Short mmCIF file of C-alpha atoms and ligand atoms in Angstrom, two decimals:
data_model
loop_
_atom_site.label_atom_id
_atom_site.label_comp_id
_atom_site.label_asym_id
_atom_site.label_seq_id
_atom_site.Cartn_x
_atom_site.Cartn_y
_atom_site.Cartn_z
CA MET E 1179 0.10 0.10 -0.06
CA PHE E 1180 1.19 2.92 -0.43
CA ILE E 1181 0.25 5.83 2.42
CA GLY E 1182 0.39 9.66 1.31
CA VAL E 1183 1.35 12.28 4.43
CA PRO E 1184 0.55 15.79 3.22
CA ALA E 1185 2.13 18.86 4.74
CA GLU E 1186 -0.50 20.19 7.13
CA SER E 1187 -1.89 23.22 5.76
CA THR E 1188 -4.05 24.91 8.66
CA ALA E 1189 -3.07 28.02 9.71
CA GLY E 1190 -0.15 27.47 12.70
CA GLU E 1191 -0.41 23.97 11.83
CA THR E 1192 2.78 22.37 13.19
CA ARG E 1193 2.45 18.69 13.82
CA VAL E 1194 2.85 16.16 10.89
CA ALA E 1195 1.17 12.72 11.04
CA VAL E 1196 3.59 10.48 10.68
CA THR E 1197 7.43 10.72 12.01
CA PRO E 1198 10.57 8.51 11.51
CA GLU E 1199 10.25 5.67 13.78
CA THR E 1200 6.30 5.01 12.43
CA VAL E 1201 7.44 5.11 8.97
CA LYS E 1202 10.02 2.62 10.27
CA LYS E 1203 7.46 0.39 11.13
CA LEU E 1204 5.20 0.76 7.95
CA LYS E 1205 7.85 0.13 6.33
CA ALA E 1206 8.28 -3.05 8.17
CA LEU E 1207 4.77 -4.23 7.57
CA GLY E 1208 5.49 -3.61 3.68
CA HIS E 1209 4.07 -0.40 2.34
CA GLU E 1210 5.44 2.50 0.88
CA VAL E 1211 5.59 5.77 3.06
CA GLY E 1212 5.67 8.96 0.57
CA VAL E 1213 6.00 11.70 3.00
CA GLN E 1214 5.28 15.90 1.28
CA SER E 1215 8.21 17.96 1.26
CA GLY E 1216 8.84 19.82 4.52
CA ALA E 1217 5.74 18.52 6.42
CA GLY E 1218 8.60 17.77 9.10
CA VAL E 1219 10.25 20.89 9.14
CA ALA E 1220 8.31 22.20 12.08
CA ALA E 1221 8.48 19.24 13.99
CA SER E 1222 11.63 19.46 13.69
CA VAL E 1223 12.02 15.96 11.07
CA THR E 1224 13.97 17.23 7.89
CA ASP E 1225 12.92 15.20 4.33
CA GLU E 1226 16.66 13.40 4.99
CA ALA E 1227 15.35 12.29 8.49
CA TYR E 1228 12.80 10.24 6.44
CA VAL E 1229 14.12 9.28 3.75
CA ALA E 1230 16.24 7.25 6.06
CA ALA E 1231 13.99 6.13 7.49
CA GLY E 1232 12.80 4.85 4.20
CA ALA E 1233 9.92 7.18 3.04
CA SER E 1234 10.12 8.85 -0.52
CA ILE E 1235 10.07 12.86 -1.02
CA THR E 1236 6.47 13.97 -3.25
CA ASP E 1237 5.12 16.57 -3.75
CA ALA E 1238 1.75 17.74 -2.50
CA ALA E 1239 -0.72 15.81 -5.56
CA GLY E 1240 2.06 12.95 -4.67
CA ALA E 1241 1.14 13.06 -0.94
CA PHE E 1242 -2.64 13.44 -1.43
CA GLY E 1243 -3.02 11.26 -4.29
CA ALA E 1244 -1.97 7.79 -2.69
CA GLY E 1245 -4.51 5.45 -1.36
CA LEU E 1246 -4.14 5.73 2.03
CA VAL E 1247 -3.93 9.45 3.33
CA LEU E 1248 -2.79 11.02 6.62
CA LYS E 1249 -3.94 13.77 7.82
CA VAL E 1250 -3.28 15.43 11.07
CA ARG E 1251 -6.06 17.87 10.09
CA ALA E 1252 -8.54 17.75 7.62
CA PRO E 1253 -8.37 19.34 4.58
CA SER E 1254 -9.11 22.17 2.67
CA GLU E 1255 -11.45 22.12 -0.04
CA ALA E 1256 -8.20 22.37 -2.77
CA GLU E 1257 -6.44 19.68 -0.52
CA LEU E 1258 -10.25 16.96 -1.37
CA ALA E 1259 -9.70 18.28 -4.95
CA LEU E 1260 -6.22 16.12 -4.70
CA VAL E 1261 -7.91 12.91 -3.19
CA LYS E 1262 -9.04 10.36 -4.73
CA PRO E 1263 -12.27 8.90 -4.85
CA GLY E 1264 -12.10 5.62 -3.43
CA ALA E 1265 -9.50 6.09 -1.01
CA THR E 1266 -9.04 5.85 2.48
CA LEU E 1267 -8.47 9.01 4.97
CA VAL E 1268 -7.41 9.01 9.06
CA GLY E 1269 -6.33 12.50 10.91
CA MET E 1270 -8.59 14.16 13.52
CA LEU E 1271 -11.16 15.20 11.14
CA ASN E 1272 -13.52 16.52 14.03
CA PRO E 1273 -16.66 14.41 13.97
CA PHE E 1274 -19.11 16.92 14.74
CA ASP E 1275 -18.64 19.21 12.00
CA ALA E 1276 -21.53 17.91 9.51
CA GLU E 1277 -20.48 20.16 6.58
CA GLY E 1278 -16.86 19.01 6.45
CA LEU E 1279 -17.77 15.37 7.32
CA GLN E 1280 -20.29 16.30 4.08
CA ARG E 1281 -17.35 17.63 2.15
CA LEU E 1282 -15.91 13.62 2.39
CA ALA E 1283 -18.47 11.59 1.73
CA SER E 1284 -18.73 13.68 -1.30
CA ALA E 1285 -15.65 13.78 -2.08
CA GLY E 1286 -15.87 9.41 -2.50
CA LEU E 1287 -13.54 8.97 0.89
CA THR E 1288 -13.83 6.09 2.85
CA SER E 1289 -12.14 8.92 6.47
CA TYR E 1290 -11.62 8.09 9.93
CA ALA E 1291 -11.84 10.47 12.28
CA LEU E 1292 -9.31 9.44 15.18
CA GLU E 1293 -11.55 12.12 18.08
CA ALA E 1294 -14.31 9.68 17.73
CA ALA E 1295 -12.02 6.39 19.81
CA PRO E 1296 -14.37 4.80 22.51
CA ARG E 1297 -12.67 6.16 25.65
CA THR E 1298 -11.52 2.35 26.15
CA THR E 1299 -9.00 0.14 27.13
CA ARG E 1300 -8.48 -1.11 23.55
CA ALA E 1301 -8.80 2.62 22.53
CA GLN E 1302 -6.30 3.98 25.01
CA SER E 1303 -2.64 3.65 22.29
CA MET E 1304 -4.81 5.43 19.86
CA ASP E 1305 -6.36 7.69 21.46
CA VAL E 1306 -5.69 10.90 20.17
CA LEU E 1307 -7.27 12.97 22.32
CA SER E 1308 -5.99 12.11 25.03
CA SER E 1309 -2.11 12.83 23.41
CA GLN E 1310 -2.63 15.55 22.88
CA ALA E 1311 -4.68 17.10 25.93
CA ASN E 1312 -1.82 16.36 27.63
CA ILE E 1313 0.61 18.01 25.93
CA ALA E 1314 -1.92 20.84 26.19
CA GLY E 1315 -1.78 20.39 29.45
CA TYR E 1316 1.52 20.87 30.12
CA LYS E 1317 2.18 23.53 27.87
CA ALA E 1318 -0.52 25.70 29.47
CA VAL E 1319 1.19 25.49 33.13
CA MET E 1320 4.03 26.50 31.13
CA ILE E 1321 2.26 29.44 29.02
CA ALA E 1322 0.32 30.34 32.34
CA ALA E 1323 4.43 31.08 34.61
CA ASP E 1324 5.82 32.59 31.64
CA GLN E 1325 2.86 34.99 31.54
CA TYR E 1326 3.34 35.47 35.17
CA GLN E 1327 5.41 38.45 36.60
CA ARG E 1328 6.32 36.41 40.17
CA PHE E 1329 7.50 32.79 40.92
CA PHE E 1330 5.75 29.26 41.06
CA PRO E 1331 7.96 27.97 43.64
CA MET E 1332 8.09 29.76 47.53
CA LEU E 1333 11.52 30.97 47.89
CA MET E 1334 12.57 31.71 51.11
CA THR E 1335 16.22 33.72 50.40
CA ALA E 1336 18.07 36.69 51.78
CA ALA E 1337 16.11 39.09 50.23
CA GLY E 1338 13.63 37.91 51.74
CA THR E 1339 10.33 35.10 51.29
CA VAL E 1340 8.79 34.69 48.04
CA LYS E 1341 5.62 32.92 48.55
CA ALA E 1342 4.17 30.49 45.90
CA ALA E 1343 1.83 31.14 43.43
CA ARG E 1344 -2.28 29.60 43.58
CA VAL E 1345 -3.71 27.61 40.87
CA VAL E 1346 -7.03 26.86 39.98
CA VAL E 1347 -6.87 24.46 36.87
CA LEU E 1348 -10.89 24.30 36.11
CA GLY E 1349 -12.03 21.00 35.21
CA VAL E 1350 -9.60 17.77 35.38
CA GLY E 1351 -9.51 15.98 32.43
CA VAL E 1352 -6.53 14.44 30.68
CA ALA E 1353 -5.37 18.12 30.50
CA GLY E 1354 -6.36 19.44 33.78
CA LEU E 1355 -4.64 16.14 35.58
CA GLN E 1356 -1.70 16.85 33.17
CA ALA E 1357 -1.52 20.90 34.20
CA ILE E 1358 -1.88 20.04 38.34
CA ALA E 1359 1.03 17.42 37.84
CA THR E 1360 2.91 20.24 36.05
CA ALA E 1361 2.59 23.16 38.30
CA LYS E 1362 2.94 21.33 41.00
CA ARG E 1363 6.09 20.14 39.67
CA LEU E 1364 6.92 24.01 39.54
CA GLY E 1365 5.88 24.26 43.43
CA ALA E 1366 2.52 26.04 42.92
CA VAL E 1367 -0.41 25.36 45.44
CA ILE E 1368 -3.25 23.71 43.65
CA GLU E 1369 -6.99 23.27 43.60
CA ALA E 1370 -9.61 22.25 41.33
CA SER E 1371 -13.19 22.30 40.43
CA ASP E 1372 -14.81 19.57 37.86
CA VAL E 1373 -18.40 17.97 37.38
CA ARG E 1374 -17.91 14.45 38.06
CA PRO E 1375 -16.67 13.44 41.93
CA SER E 1376 -14.75 10.73 40.66
CA VAL E 1377 -12.11 12.87 39.32
CA LYS E 1378 -11.39 14.42 43.68
CA GLU E 1379 -8.89 10.86 44.22
CA GLN E 1380 -6.78 12.04 41.26
CA VAL E 1381 -6.11 15.39 42.17
CA GLU E 1382 -5.76 14.63 45.75
CA SER E 1383 -3.09 12.27 44.41
CA LEU E 1384 -1.39 14.42 42.69
CA GLY E 1385 -1.02 16.62 46.17
CA ALA E 1386 -3.87 19.03 45.28
CA LYS E 1387 -7.25 20.70 46.58
CA PHE E 1388 -9.70 19.03 45.06
CA ILE E 1389 -13.39 22.08 45.40
CA GLU E 1390 -15.88 20.47 46.62
CA VAL E 1391 -19.29 20.82 45.10
CA PRO E 1392 -22.19 18.95 46.89
CA TYR E 1393 -24.66 17.13 44.89
CA GLU E 1394 -27.82 18.04 45.81
CA THR E 1395 -30.52 16.05 43.77
CA ASP E 1396 -30.85 12.76 41.60
CA GLU E 1397 -30.59 14.99 38.62
CA GLU E 1398 -26.86 16.62 40.34
CA LYS E 1399 -25.72 13.25 41.76
CA GLU E 1400 -27.01 11.46 37.76
CA ALA E 1401 -25.16 14.71 35.86
CA ALA E 1402 -21.98 13.73 37.50
CA GLN E 1403 -22.17 10.54 36.87
CA GLY E 1404 -21.02 11.32 32.23
CA VAL E 1405 -21.77 9.25 30.09
CA GLY E 1406 -18.41 7.01 28.43
CA GLY E 1407 -16.35 9.03 31.20
CA TYR E 1408 -17.66 11.80 29.53
CA ALA E 1409 -19.28 15.46 31.68
CA ARG E 1410 -22.72 15.90 30.72
CA PRO E 1411 -24.40 19.53 31.39
CA MET E 1412 -24.92 19.90 34.97
CA PRO E 1413 -27.92 21.58 36.12
CA PRO E 1414 -28.60 25.13 36.50
CA SER E 1415 -28.33 24.57 40.62
CA TRP E 1416 -25.58 23.23 40.62
CA LEU E 1417 -23.63 25.15 38.85
CA ALA E 1418 -25.17 28.05 40.28
CA ARG E 1419 -23.40 26.41 43.41
CA GLN E 1420 -19.59 25.90 41.61
CA GLN E 1421 -19.88 29.47 41.13
CA VAL E 1422 -20.06 30.77 44.40
CA GLU E 1423 -16.89 28.19 45.39
CA VAL E 1424 -14.83 28.63 42.24
CA ALA E 1425 -15.19 32.46 42.72
CA LYS E 1426 -14.01 32.48 46.16
CA ARG E 1427 -11.01 30.44 45.10
CA VAL E 1428 -10.13 33.02 41.65
CA ALA E 1429 -10.13 35.44 43.35
CA GLN E 1430 -7.24 34.37 45.43
CA ALA E 1431 -5.34 32.90 42.00
CA ASP E 1432 -2.60 33.55 40.91
CA VAL E 1433 -3.12 31.88 37.48
CA VAL E 1434 -6.45 30.21 36.40
CA ILE E 1435 -6.05 27.23 33.81
CA SER E 1436 -9.35 25.95 32.45
CA THR E 1437 -10.03 22.40 29.62
CA ALA E 1438 -13.48 22.01 31.06
CA LEU E 1439 -15.72 20.73 28.13
CA ILE E 1440 -18.71 18.95 27.19
CA PRO E 1441 -17.98 17.23 23.45
CA GLY E 1442 -20.06 18.30 20.70
CA ARG E 1443 -21.44 21.22 23.10
CA ALA E 1444 -20.77 24.94 24.11
CA ALA E 1445 -18.02 24.61 26.92
CA PRO E 1446 -19.81 26.06 30.01
CA VAL E 1447 -18.59 29.16 31.72
CA LEU E 1448 -16.53 29.33 34.76
CA VAL E 1449 -14.85 32.70 34.81
CA THR E 1450 -17.28 35.41 34.70
CA GLU E 1451 -16.07 38.71 33.21
CA ASP E 1452 -16.56 39.78 37.61
CA MET E 1453 -14.73 36.79 38.36
CA VAL E 1454 -11.67 38.23 36.44
CA LYS E 1455 -12.79 41.77 37.64
CA SER E 1456 -12.17 40.30 41.29
CA MET E 1457 -9.10 38.71 40.65
CA LYS E 1458 -5.33 40.23 41.23
CA PRO E 1459 -3.46 42.21 39.03
CA GLY E 1460 -0.62 40.13 36.93
CA SER E 1461 -3.27 37.35 37.03
CA VAL E 1462 -3.32 34.94 34.81
CA VAL E 1463 -5.56 32.84 32.91
CA VAL E 1464 -5.18 30.16 30.55
CA ASP E 1465 -8.03 28.76 28.99
CA LEU E 1466 -7.62 25.93 26.64
CA ALA E 1467 -11.85 26.01 25.58
CA ALA E 1468 -11.17 28.94 23.55
CA GLY E 1469 -12.86 30.14 21.08
CA LYS E 1470 -15.45 27.50 22.00
CA GLY E 1471 -18.02 28.71 24.41
CA PRO E 1472 -20.70 31.11 23.82
CA LEU E 1473 -20.46 34.49 21.88
CA GLY E 1474 -18.50 36.49 24.08
CA PRO E 1475 -18.58 40.47 24.64
CA HIS E 1476 -16.07 40.51 21.58
CA GLY E 1477 -17.94 39.32 19.05
CA ALA E 1478 -16.94 36.15 19.45
CA PRO E 1479 -16.99 33.16 21.00
CA GLY E 1480 -15.29 32.58 23.82
CA GLY E 1481 -13.52 30.05 26.45
CA ASN E 1482 -15.14 29.59 30.22
CA CYS E 1483 -14.16 32.78 30.16
CA PRO E 1484 -15.90 35.02 27.74
CA LEU E 1485 -13.24 37.65 27.66
CA THR E 1486 -11.37 34.84 26.15
CA GLU E 1487 -10.23 35.47 22.89
CA ALA E 1488 -9.07 32.85 20.39
CA ASP E 1489 -5.29 32.89 19.25
CA ARG E 1490 -4.96 36.42 21.52
CA VAL E 1491 -3.11 37.28 24.27
CA VAL E 1492 -5.14 39.88 25.84
CA VAL E 1493 -5.13 42.16 29.15
CA ARG E 1494 -8.29 42.84 30.58
CA HIS E 1495 -9.63 44.47 34.30
CA GLY E 1496 -5.45 44.36 35.16
CA VAL E 1497 -5.44 39.77 34.16
CA THR E 1498 -3.39 38.27 30.80
CA LEU E 1499 -5.63 36.11 29.46
CA VAL E 1500 -4.57 33.84 27.17
CA GLY E 1501 -6.76 31.77 24.42
CA GLU E 1502 -4.35 29.57 22.38
CA THR E 1503 -6.47 27.29 20.56
CA ASN E 1504 -3.97 24.87 19.33
CA LEU E 1505 -1.18 24.37 22.36
CA PRO E 1506 -0.10 20.78 21.43
CA ALA E 1507 1.47 22.75 18.20
CA ARG E 1508 3.27 24.59 20.77
CA VAL E 1509 4.63 21.24 21.49
CA ALA E 1510 4.94 20.44 17.78
CA ALA E 1511 8.45 17.25 17.77
CA ASP E 1512 6.27 15.57 20.86
CA ALA E 1513 2.69 15.90 19.77
CA SER E 1514 3.44 14.27 15.89
CA SER E 1515 5.56 11.54 17.85
CA LEU E 1516 2.45 10.78 20.25
CA TYR E 1517 0.02 11.27 17.39
CA ALA E 1518 2.02 9.38 14.67
CA ARG E 1519 2.14 6.43 17.05
CA ASN E 1520 -1.64 6.85 17.95
CA VAL E 1521 -1.92 6.82 13.88
CA LEU E 1522 0.30 3.39 13.59
CA ASP E 1523 -2.06 1.70 15.99
CA PHE E 1524 -4.90 2.42 14.31
CA LEU E 1525 -3.91 1.53 11.01
CA LYS E 1526 -3.45 -2.03 12.46
CA LEU E 1527 -7.08 -2.09 13.02
CA VAL E 1528 -7.65 -1.06 9.12
CA LEU E 1529 -5.39 -2.30 6.92
CA ASN E 1530 -5.38 -6.80 6.82
CA LYS E 1531 -2.35 -9.15 7.18
CA GLU E 1532 -1.77 -8.83 3.27
CA GLY E 1533 -1.60 -5.47 3.72
CA ALA E 1534 -4.73 -4.43 1.73
CA LEU E 1535 -7.50 -1.76 3.38
CA HIS E 1536 -10.72 -3.44 5.26
CA VAL E 1537 -13.62 -1.54 6.99
CA ASP E 1538 -14.16 -4.37 9.37
CA LEU E 1539 -17.88 -2.73 11.36
CA ASN E 1540 -17.60 -5.58 13.62
CA ASP E 1541 -14.81 -4.16 15.52
CA ASP E 1542 -15.91 -0.97 18.04
CA ILE E 1543 -13.23 0.91 17.93
CA VAL E 1544 -12.82 1.61 13.70
CA ALA E 1545 -17.40 1.62 13.24
CA ALA E 1546 -16.73 4.65 16.09
CA CYS E 1547 -14.09 6.53 14.13
CA LEU E 1548 -15.61 6.28 10.67
CA MET E 1549 -16.72 9.31 9.11
CA SER E 1550 -18.01 8.17 5.85
CA HIS E 1551 -18.12 5.42 3.29
CA GLU E 1552 -18.82 4.38 0.06
CA GLY E 1553 -20.70 8.01 -1.02
CA THR E 1554 -22.21 8.18 2.44
CA VAL E 1555 -21.55 10.43 6.70
CA ARG E 1556 -21.54 7.19 8.43
CA ARG E 1557 -20.61 9.31 11.33
CA LYS E 1558 -22.12 7.16 14.26
P1 NAD N 685 -12.94 16.73 27.98
O1 NAD N 685 -11.82 17.01 27.12
O2 NAD N 685 -14.04 16.56 27.60
O3 NAD N 685 -13.40 17.60 29.60
C1 NAD N 685 -12.21 18.17 30.62
C2 NAD N 685 -13.00 18.12 31.43
O4 NAD N 685 -14.03 18.66 32.24
C3 NAD N 685 -13.46 17.03 32.15
O5 NAD N 685 -13.03 16.16 33.22
C4 NAD N 685 -15.30 17.37 32.64
O6 NAD N 685 -15.17 16.27 33.62
C5 NAD N 685 -14.99 18.75 32.74
N1 NAD N 685 -15.56 19.31 32.84
C6 NAD N 685 -17.17 19.63 32.29
N2 NAD N 685 -18.12 20.89 32.79
C7 NAD N 685 -17.21 20.99 33.28
C8 NAD N 685 -18.44 21.82 34.62
N3 NAD N 685 -18.77 22.90 34.37
N4 NAD N 685 -16.98 22.64 35.51
C9 NAD N 685 -16.31 21.52 35.67
N5 NAD N 685 -15.15 20.54 34.48
C10 NAD N 685 -16.14 20.86 34.07
O7 NAD N 685 -12.71 15.58 29.27
P2 NAD N 685 -11.07 14.56 29.00
O8 NAD N 685 -9.75 15.71 29.31
O9 NAD N 685 -11.21 14.40 27.76
O10 NAD N 685 -11.55 13.86 29.65
C11 NAD N 685 -12.88 12.48 29.57
C12 NAD N 685 -13.13 11.24 30.69
O11 NAD N 685 -12.80 10.89 29.93
C13 NAD N 685 -12.25 11.56 32.01
O12 NAD N 685 -12.34 11.05 33.13
C14 NAD N 685 -11.18 10.74 30.66
O13 NAD N 685 -10.14 10.00 32.35
C15 NAD N 685 -11.52 9.86 30.90
N6 NAD N 685 -10.92 9.29 29.60
C16 NAD N 685 -10.90 7.71 29.85
C17 NAD N 685 -9.92 7.67 29.07
C18 NAD N 685 -9.81 4.93 28.80
O14 NAD N 685 -11.00 5.08 29.66
N7 NAD N 685 -8.87 4.49 27.79
C19 NAD N 685 -8.67 7.78 27.77
C20 NAD N 685 -8.88 9.29 28.26
C21 NAD N 685 -9.51 9.34 29.04
#
């Protein structure tokens, strides 16, 4: 099978879908890999490194013209015109983008969106949401530490004592847990909130404090269990109580890292404008939900904080708000390495022993990731 790996064209995207390590493994399985010239440069992988691993270097038409195309992000319309009907596409294709999926179906592609893989043990090695969210959580803290004009750790020096930074993490999924772990390594004092009570133990095991918000009705208890490991929207009664508890912590915080998301819905507002006003000058909010929240006062979607602006750093009421929407792309080399391994593991499900593509709908991971096949959108 000839496998094509185009360069990513989405603005700010630095990742690449294969690395020399995964090229070698694909070659060992009997495949040929054609990488578009320069595809790995932003992730610190040269064309020469790909050639040394056994790939050939090609142009966009060569990479998109393969029977199996590996991408990070969904192709543009112009790129889709280069893909052959009947080809297979694997990438992070955004399962909630109905129009985009229709375009893939209309182009005659069999396409798989890796974000749609179930959160099961067998799917863990191909779970791109986890591999990339882990990186986002780490980088969010690095950026916060860079923007913050004080130390994270408590320091006792001859010139006096410096207090540890107080960090509040909102949303403790994969990104939030890594943010807690990273801030802890830097010496911060951390408190965290999530709708799911099951994360309390994880928060405490990382040395942070869980912000308790009691569940008072059966409806609240049931919603808090989530579905398939994901959060569900919580009843307004619980959210109002959560807001009171979170507001107290945010007013004291030096840094807020917010990561609260509900798949397929607008991100919840957890840091209101009044809360931002209550923060100390020089505090920092890194909002991983930037661009995914309800419409903000700036006329575009905010994040967990409505004042956040996607892909911008703004100062509002003396607080620095960071709205980067693609933090994994800021750790391009490792983000690509982990993503490429996720892709390789997924390919083992769609390539049979003879190296030919097949669509096995009896496989729950394949069935969940399949977005288009034989001209129609197949999203479950
Ligand atoms: P996510 O990115 O969808 O959401 C981030 C976090 O925000 C979640 O913890 C969610 O509960 C929280 N959140 C949503 N609304 C909130 C609110 N109003 N206030 C506070 N927090 C709110 O989550 P994710 O990182 O994809 O992880 C989701 C779950 O799936 C986690 O429990 C994770 O451990 C689990 N998971 C399981 C597997 C597996 O079993 N293989 C793999 C990966 C993740």
